[in-house]
mmCIF file with all atom_site columns, C-alpha atoms in Angstrom:
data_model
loop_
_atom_site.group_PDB
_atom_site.id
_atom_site.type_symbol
_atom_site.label_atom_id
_atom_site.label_alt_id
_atom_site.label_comp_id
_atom_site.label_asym_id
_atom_site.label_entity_id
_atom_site.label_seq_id
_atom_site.pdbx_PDB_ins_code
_atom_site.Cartn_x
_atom_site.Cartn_y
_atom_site.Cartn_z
_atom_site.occupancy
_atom_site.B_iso_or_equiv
_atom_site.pdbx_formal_charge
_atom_site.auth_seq_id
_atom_site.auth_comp_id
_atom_site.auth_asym_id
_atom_site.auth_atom_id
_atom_site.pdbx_PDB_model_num
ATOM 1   C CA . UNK A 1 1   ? 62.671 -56.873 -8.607  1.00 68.00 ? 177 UNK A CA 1
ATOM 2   C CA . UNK A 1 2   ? 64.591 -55.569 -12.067 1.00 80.00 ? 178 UNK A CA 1
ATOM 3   C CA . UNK A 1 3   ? 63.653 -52.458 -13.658 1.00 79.00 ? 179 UNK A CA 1
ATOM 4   C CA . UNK A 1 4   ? 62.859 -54.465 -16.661 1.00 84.00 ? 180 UNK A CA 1
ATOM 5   C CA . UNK A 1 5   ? 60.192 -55.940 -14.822 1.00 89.00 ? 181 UNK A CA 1
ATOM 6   C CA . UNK A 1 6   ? 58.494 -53.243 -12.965 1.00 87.00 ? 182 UNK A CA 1
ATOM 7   C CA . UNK A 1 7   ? 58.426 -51.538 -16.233 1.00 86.00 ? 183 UNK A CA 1
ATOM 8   C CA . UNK A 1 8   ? 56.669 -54.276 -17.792 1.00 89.00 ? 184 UNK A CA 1
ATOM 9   C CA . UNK A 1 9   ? 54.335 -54.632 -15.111 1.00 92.00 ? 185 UNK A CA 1
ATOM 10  C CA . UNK A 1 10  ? 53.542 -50.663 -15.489 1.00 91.00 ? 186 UNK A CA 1
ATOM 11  C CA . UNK A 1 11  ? 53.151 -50.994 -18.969 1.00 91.00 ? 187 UNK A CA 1
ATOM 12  C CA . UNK A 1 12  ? 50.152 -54.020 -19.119 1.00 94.00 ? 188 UNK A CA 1
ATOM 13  C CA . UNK A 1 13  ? 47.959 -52.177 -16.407 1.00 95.00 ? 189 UNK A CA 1
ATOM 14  C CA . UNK A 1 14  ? 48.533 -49.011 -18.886 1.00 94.00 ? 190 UNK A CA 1
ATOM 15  C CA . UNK A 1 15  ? 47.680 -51.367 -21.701 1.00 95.00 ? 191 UNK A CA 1
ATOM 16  C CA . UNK A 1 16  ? 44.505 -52.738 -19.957 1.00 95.00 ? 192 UNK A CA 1
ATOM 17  C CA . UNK A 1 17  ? 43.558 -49.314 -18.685 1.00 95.00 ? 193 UNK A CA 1
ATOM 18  C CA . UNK A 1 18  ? 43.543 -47.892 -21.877 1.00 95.00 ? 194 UNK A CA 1
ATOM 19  C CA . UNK A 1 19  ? 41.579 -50.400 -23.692 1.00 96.00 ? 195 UNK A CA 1
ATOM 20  C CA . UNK A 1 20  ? 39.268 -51.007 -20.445 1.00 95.00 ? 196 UNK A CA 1
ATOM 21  C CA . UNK A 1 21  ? 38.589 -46.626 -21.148 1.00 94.00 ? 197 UNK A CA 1
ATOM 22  C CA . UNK A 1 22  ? 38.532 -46.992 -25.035 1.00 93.00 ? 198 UNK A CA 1
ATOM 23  C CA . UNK A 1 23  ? 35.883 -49.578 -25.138 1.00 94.00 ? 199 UNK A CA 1
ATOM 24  C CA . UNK A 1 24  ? 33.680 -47.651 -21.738 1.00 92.00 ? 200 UNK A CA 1
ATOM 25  C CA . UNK A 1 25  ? 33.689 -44.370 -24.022 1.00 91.00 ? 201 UNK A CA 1
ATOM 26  C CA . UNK A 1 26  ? 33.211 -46.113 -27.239 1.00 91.00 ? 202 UNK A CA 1
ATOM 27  C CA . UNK A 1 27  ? 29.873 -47.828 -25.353 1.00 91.00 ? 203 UNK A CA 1
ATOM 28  C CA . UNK A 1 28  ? 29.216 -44.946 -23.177 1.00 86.00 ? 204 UNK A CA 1
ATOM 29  C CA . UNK A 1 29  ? 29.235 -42.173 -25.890 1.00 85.00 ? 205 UNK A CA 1
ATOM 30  C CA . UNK A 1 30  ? 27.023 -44.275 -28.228 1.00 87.00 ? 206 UNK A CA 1
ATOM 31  C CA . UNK A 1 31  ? 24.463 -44.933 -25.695 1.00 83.00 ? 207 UNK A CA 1
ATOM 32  C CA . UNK A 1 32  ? 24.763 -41.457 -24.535 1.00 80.00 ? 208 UNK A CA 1
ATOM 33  C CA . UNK A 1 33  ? 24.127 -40.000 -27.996 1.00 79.00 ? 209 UNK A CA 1
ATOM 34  C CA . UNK A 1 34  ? 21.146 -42.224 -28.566 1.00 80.00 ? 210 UNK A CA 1
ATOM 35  C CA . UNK A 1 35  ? 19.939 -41.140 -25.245 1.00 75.00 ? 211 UNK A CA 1
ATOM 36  C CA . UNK A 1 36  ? 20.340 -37.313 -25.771 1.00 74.00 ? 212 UNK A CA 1
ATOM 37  C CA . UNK A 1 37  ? 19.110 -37.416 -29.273 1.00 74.00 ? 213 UNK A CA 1
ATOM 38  C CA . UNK A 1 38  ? 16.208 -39.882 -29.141 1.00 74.00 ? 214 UNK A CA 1
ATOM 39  C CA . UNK A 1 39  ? 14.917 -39.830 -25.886 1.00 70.00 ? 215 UNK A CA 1
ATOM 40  C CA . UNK A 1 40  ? 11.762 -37.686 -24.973 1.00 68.00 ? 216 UNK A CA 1
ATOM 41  C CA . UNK A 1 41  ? 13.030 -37.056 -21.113 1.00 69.00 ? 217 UNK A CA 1
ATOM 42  C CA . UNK A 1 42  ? 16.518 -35.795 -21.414 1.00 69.00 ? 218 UNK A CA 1
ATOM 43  C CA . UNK A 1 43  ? 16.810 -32.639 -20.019 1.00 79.00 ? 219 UNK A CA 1
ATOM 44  C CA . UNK A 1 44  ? 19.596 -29.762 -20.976 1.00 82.00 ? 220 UNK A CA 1
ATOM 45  C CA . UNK A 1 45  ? 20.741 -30.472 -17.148 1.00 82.00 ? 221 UNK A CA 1
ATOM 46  C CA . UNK A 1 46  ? 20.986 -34.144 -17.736 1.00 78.00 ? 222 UNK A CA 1
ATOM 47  C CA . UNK A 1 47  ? 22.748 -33.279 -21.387 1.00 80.00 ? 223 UNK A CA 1
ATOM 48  C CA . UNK A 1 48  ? 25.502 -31.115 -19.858 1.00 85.00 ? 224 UNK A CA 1
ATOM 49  C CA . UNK A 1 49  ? 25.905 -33.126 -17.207 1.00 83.00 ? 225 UNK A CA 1
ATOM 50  C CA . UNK A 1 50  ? 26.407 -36.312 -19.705 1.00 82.00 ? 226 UNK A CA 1
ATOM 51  C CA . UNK A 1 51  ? 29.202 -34.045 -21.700 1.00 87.00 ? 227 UNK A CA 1
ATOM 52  C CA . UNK A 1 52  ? 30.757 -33.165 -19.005 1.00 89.00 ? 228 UNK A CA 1
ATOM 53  C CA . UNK A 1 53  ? 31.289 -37.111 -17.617 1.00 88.00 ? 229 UNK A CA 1
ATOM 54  C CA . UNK A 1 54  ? 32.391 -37.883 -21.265 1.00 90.00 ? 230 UNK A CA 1
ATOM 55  C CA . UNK A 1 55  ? 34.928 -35.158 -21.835 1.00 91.00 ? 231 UNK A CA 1
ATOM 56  C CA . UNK A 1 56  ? 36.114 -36.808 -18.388 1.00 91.00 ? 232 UNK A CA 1
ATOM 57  C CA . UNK A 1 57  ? 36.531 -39.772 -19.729 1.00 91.00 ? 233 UNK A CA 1
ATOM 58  C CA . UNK A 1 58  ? 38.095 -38.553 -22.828 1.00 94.00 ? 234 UNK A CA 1
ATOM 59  C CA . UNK A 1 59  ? 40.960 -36.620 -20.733 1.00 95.00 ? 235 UNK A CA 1
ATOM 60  C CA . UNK A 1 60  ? 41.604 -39.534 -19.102 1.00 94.00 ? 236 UNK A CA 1
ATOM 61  C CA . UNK A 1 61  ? 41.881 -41.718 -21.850 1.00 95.00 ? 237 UNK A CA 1
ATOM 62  C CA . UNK A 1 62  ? 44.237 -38.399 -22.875 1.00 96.00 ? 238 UNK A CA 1
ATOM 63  C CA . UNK A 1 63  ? 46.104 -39.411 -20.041 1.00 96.00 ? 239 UNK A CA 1
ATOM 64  C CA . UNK A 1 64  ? 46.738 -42.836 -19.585 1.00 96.00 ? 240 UNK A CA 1
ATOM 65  C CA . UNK A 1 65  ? 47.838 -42.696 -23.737 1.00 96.00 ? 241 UNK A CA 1
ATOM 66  C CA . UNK A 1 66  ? 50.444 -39.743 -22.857 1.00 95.00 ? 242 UNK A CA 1
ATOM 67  C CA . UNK A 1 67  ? 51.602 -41.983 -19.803 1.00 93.00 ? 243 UNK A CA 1
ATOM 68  C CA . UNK A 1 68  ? 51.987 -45.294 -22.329 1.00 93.00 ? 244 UNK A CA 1
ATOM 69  C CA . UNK A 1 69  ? 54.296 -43.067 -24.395 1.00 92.00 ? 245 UNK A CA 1
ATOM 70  C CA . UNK A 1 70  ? 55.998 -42.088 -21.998 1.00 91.00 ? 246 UNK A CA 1
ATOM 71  C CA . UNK A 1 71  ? 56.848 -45.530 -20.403 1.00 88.00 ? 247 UNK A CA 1
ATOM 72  C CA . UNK A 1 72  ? 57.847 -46.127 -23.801 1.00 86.00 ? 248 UNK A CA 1
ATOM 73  C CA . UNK A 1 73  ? 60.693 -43.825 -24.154 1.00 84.00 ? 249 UNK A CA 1
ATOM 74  C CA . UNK A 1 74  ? 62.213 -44.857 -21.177 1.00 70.00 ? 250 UNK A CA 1
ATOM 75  C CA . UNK A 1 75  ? 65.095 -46.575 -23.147 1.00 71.00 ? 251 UNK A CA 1
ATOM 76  C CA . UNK A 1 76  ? 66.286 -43.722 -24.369 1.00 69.00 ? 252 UNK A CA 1
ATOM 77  C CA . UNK A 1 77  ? 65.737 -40.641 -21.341 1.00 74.00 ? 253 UNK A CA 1
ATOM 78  C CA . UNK A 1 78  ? 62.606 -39.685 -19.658 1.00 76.00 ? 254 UNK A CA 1
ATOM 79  C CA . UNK A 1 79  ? 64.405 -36.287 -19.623 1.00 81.00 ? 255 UNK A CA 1
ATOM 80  C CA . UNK A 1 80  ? 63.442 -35.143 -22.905 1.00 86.00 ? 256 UNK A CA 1
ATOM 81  C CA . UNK A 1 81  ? 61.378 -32.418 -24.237 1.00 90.00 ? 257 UNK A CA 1
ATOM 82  C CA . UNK A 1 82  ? 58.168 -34.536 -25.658 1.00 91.00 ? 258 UNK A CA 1
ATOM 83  C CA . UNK A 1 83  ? 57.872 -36.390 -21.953 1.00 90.00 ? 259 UNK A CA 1
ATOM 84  C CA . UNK A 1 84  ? 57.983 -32.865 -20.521 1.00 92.00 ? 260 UNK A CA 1
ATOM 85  C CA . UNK A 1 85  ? 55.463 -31.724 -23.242 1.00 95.00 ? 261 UNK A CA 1
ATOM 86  C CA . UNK A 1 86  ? 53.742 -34.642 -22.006 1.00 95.00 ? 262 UNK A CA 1
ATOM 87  C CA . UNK A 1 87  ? 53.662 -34.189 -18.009 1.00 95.00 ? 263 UNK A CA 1
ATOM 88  C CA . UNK A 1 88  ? 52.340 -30.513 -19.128 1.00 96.00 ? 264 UNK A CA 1
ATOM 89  C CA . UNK A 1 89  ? 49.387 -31.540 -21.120 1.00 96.00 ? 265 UNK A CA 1
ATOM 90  C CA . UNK A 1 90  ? 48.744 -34.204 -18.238 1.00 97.00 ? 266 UNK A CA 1
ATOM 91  C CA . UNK A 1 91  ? 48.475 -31.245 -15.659 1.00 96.00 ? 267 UNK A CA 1
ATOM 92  C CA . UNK A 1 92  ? 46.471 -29.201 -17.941 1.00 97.00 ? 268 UNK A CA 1
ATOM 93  C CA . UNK A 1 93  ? 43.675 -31.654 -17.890 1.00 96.00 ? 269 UNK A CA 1
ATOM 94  C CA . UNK A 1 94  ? 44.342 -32.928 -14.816 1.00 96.00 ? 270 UNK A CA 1
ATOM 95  C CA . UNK A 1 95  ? 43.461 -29.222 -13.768 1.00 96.00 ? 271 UNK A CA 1
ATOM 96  C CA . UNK A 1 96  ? 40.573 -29.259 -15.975 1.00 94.00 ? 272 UNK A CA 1
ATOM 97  C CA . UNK A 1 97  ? 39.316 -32.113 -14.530 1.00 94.00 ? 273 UNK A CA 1
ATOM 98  C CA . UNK A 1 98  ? 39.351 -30.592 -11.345 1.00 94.00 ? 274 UNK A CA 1
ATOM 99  C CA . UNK A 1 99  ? 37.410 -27.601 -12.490 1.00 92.00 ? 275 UNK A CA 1
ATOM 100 C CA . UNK A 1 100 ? 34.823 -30.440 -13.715 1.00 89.00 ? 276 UNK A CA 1
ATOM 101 C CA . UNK A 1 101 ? 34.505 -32.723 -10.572 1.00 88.00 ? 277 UNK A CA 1
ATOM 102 C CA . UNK A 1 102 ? 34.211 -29.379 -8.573  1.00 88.00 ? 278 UNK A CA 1
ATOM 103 C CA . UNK A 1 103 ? 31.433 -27.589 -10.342 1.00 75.00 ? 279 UNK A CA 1
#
């Protein structure tokens, strides 16, 4: 298999990942918000818990977009200062995401 392929490949599951996560949150956070807001039996529990899921979600989302760009600048060098920007912010909320799952 060529580079030029595998990259390729990499790239549409990224693309289908991050519009699979864009539309979940978009659907999610809207019926999450109508939930909290106009529902008689949500609980603070239940609330914080539903925050918590979503800021999940939106890390991740954080994450697969970071990993697009950086599959993007693969013609040039992977070894530049933005990708390495990038892997840091990845481990930052791949830490906080952690400290979520974990609590």
């Amino acid at each position: 298999m060529s580079d030029k392929f595998i990259k390729n490949l990499l790239n549409g599951i990224l693309q289908i990942l991050f519009f699979l996560l864009a539309l979940v949150l978009s659907i999610g956070g809207i019926k999450g918000f109508s939930y909290i807001c106009f529902s008689g039996e949500a609980t603070i529990q239940g609330s914080i818990s539903g925050i918590l899921r979503f800021s999940l979600g939106v890390s991740y989302f954080i994450i697969v977009k970071s990993l697009l760009e950086i599959l993007n600048s693969y013609e040039y060098s992977l070894f530049i200062n933005e990708n390495a920007k990038r892997f840091r912010l990845i481990g930052y909320l791949l830490l906080l995401n952690s400290v979520i799952e974990f609590s």
